[in-house]
PDB file of C-alpha atoms in Angstrom:
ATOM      1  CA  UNK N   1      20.428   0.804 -28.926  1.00 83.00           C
ATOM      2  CA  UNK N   2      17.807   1.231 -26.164  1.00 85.00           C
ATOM      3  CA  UNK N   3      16.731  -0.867 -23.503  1.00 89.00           C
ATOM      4  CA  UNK N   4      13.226  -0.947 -21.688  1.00 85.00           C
ATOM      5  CA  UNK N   5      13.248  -2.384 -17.927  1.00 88.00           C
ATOM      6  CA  UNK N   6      10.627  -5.429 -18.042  1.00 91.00           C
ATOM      7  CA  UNK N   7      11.376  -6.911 -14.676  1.00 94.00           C
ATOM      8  CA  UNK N   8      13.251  -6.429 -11.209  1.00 95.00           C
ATOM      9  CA  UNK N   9      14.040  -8.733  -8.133  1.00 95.00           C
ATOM     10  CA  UNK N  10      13.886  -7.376  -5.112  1.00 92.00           C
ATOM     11  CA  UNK N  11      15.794  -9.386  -2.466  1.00 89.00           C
ATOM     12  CA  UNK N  12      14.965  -8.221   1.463  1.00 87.00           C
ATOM     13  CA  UNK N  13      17.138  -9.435   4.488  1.00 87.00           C
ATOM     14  CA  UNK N  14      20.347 -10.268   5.101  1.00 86.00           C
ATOM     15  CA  UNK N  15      22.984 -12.575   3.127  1.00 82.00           C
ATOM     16  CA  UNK N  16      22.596 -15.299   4.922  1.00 88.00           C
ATOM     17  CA  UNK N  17      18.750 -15.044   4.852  1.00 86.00           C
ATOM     18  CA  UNK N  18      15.591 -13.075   3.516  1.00 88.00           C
ATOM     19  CA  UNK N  19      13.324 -12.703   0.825  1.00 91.00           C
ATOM     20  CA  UNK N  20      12.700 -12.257  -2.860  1.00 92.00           C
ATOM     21  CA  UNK N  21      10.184 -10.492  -4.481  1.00 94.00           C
ATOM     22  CA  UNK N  22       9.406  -9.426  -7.857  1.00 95.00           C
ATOM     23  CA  UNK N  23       8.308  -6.701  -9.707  1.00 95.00           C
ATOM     24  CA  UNK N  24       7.149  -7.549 -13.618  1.00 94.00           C
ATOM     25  CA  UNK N  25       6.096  -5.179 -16.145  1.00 91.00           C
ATOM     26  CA  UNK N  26       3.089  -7.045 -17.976  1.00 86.00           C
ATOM     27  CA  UNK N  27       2.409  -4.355 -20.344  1.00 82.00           C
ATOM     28  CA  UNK N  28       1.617  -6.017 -23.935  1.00 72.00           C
ATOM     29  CA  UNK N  29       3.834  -3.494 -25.137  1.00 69.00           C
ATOM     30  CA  UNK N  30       6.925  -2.479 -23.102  1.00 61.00           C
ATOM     31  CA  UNK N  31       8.450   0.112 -26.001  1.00 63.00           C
ATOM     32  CA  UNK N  32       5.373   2.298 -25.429  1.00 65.00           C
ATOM     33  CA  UNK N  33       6.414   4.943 -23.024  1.00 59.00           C
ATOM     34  CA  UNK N  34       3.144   5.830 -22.028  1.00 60.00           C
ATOM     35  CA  UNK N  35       1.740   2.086 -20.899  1.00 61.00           C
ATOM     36  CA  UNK N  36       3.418   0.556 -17.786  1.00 69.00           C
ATOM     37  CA  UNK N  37       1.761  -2.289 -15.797  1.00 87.00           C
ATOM     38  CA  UNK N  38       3.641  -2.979 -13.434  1.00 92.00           C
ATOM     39  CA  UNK N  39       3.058  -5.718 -10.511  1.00 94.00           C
ATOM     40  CA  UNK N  40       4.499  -6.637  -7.118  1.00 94.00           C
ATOM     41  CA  UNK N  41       4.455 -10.531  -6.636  1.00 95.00           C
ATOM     42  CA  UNK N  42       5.504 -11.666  -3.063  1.00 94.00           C
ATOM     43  CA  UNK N  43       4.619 -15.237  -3.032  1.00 90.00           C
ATOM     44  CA  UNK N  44       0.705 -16.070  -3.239  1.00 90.00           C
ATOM     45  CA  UNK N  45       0.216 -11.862  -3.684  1.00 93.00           C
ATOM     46  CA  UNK N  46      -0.176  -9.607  -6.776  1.00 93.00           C
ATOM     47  CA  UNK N  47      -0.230  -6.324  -6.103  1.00 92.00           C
ATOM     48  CA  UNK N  48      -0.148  -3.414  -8.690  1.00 91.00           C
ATOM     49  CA  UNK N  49       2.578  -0.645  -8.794  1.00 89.00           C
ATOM     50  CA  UNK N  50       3.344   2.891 -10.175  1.00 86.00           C
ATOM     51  CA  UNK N  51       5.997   3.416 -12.568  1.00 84.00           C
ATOM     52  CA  UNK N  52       7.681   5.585  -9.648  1.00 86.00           C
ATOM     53  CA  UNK N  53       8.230   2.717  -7.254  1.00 87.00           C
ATOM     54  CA  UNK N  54       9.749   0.295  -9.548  1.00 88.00           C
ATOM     55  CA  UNK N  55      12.441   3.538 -10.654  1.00 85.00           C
ATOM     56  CA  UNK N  56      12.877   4.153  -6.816  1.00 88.00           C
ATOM     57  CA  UNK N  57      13.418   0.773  -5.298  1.00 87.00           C
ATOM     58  CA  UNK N  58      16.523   0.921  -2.992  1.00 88.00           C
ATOM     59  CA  UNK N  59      16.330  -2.880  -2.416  1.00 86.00           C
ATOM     60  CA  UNK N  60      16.715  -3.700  -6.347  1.00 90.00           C
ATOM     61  CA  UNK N  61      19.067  -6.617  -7.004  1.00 89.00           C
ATOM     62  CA  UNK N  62      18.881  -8.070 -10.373  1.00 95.00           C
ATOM     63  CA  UNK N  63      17.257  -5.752 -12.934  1.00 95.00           C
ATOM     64  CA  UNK N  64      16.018  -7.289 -16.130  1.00 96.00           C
ATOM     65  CA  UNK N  65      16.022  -5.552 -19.821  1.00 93.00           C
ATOM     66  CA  UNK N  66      14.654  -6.141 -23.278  1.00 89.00           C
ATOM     67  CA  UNK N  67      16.382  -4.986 -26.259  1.00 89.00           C
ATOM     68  CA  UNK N  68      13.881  -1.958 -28.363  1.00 84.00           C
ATOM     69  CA  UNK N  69      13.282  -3.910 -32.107  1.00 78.00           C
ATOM     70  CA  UNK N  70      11.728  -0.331 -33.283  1.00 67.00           C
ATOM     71  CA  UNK N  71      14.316   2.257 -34.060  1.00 61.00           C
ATOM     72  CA  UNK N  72      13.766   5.753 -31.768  1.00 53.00           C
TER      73      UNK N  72
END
């Protein structure tokens, strides 16, 4: 089975305080490799992101998958 990474939550500070953000993938079609669109959404902002800084986020705290329905 494969997975594709469709979302991530970000959580900045400390534990008894700080901020979440998150990072969605709102590609119409996550099992293509080649389309990613990803976004950044901190409260009232959308910002867009490269692949590369969603994979490389040190601050990642709950990660969310989708299960592949075609067969690779």
């Amino acid at each position: 089975m494969r997975y594709d990474l469709i979302g991530v939550i970000d959580h900045l500070g400390t534990t008894s305080g700080g901020h979440y953000i998150a990072f969605i993938n709102m590609a119409t079609n996550p099992e293509n490799e080649r389309e990613f669109d990803w976004f950044c959404f901190n409260d009232t902002q959308r910002t867009p992101l490269m692949q590369q800084q969603v994979e490389d986020n040190p601050n990642a705290y709950v990660l969310f998958y989708q299960l592949r329905t075609k067969k690779v």
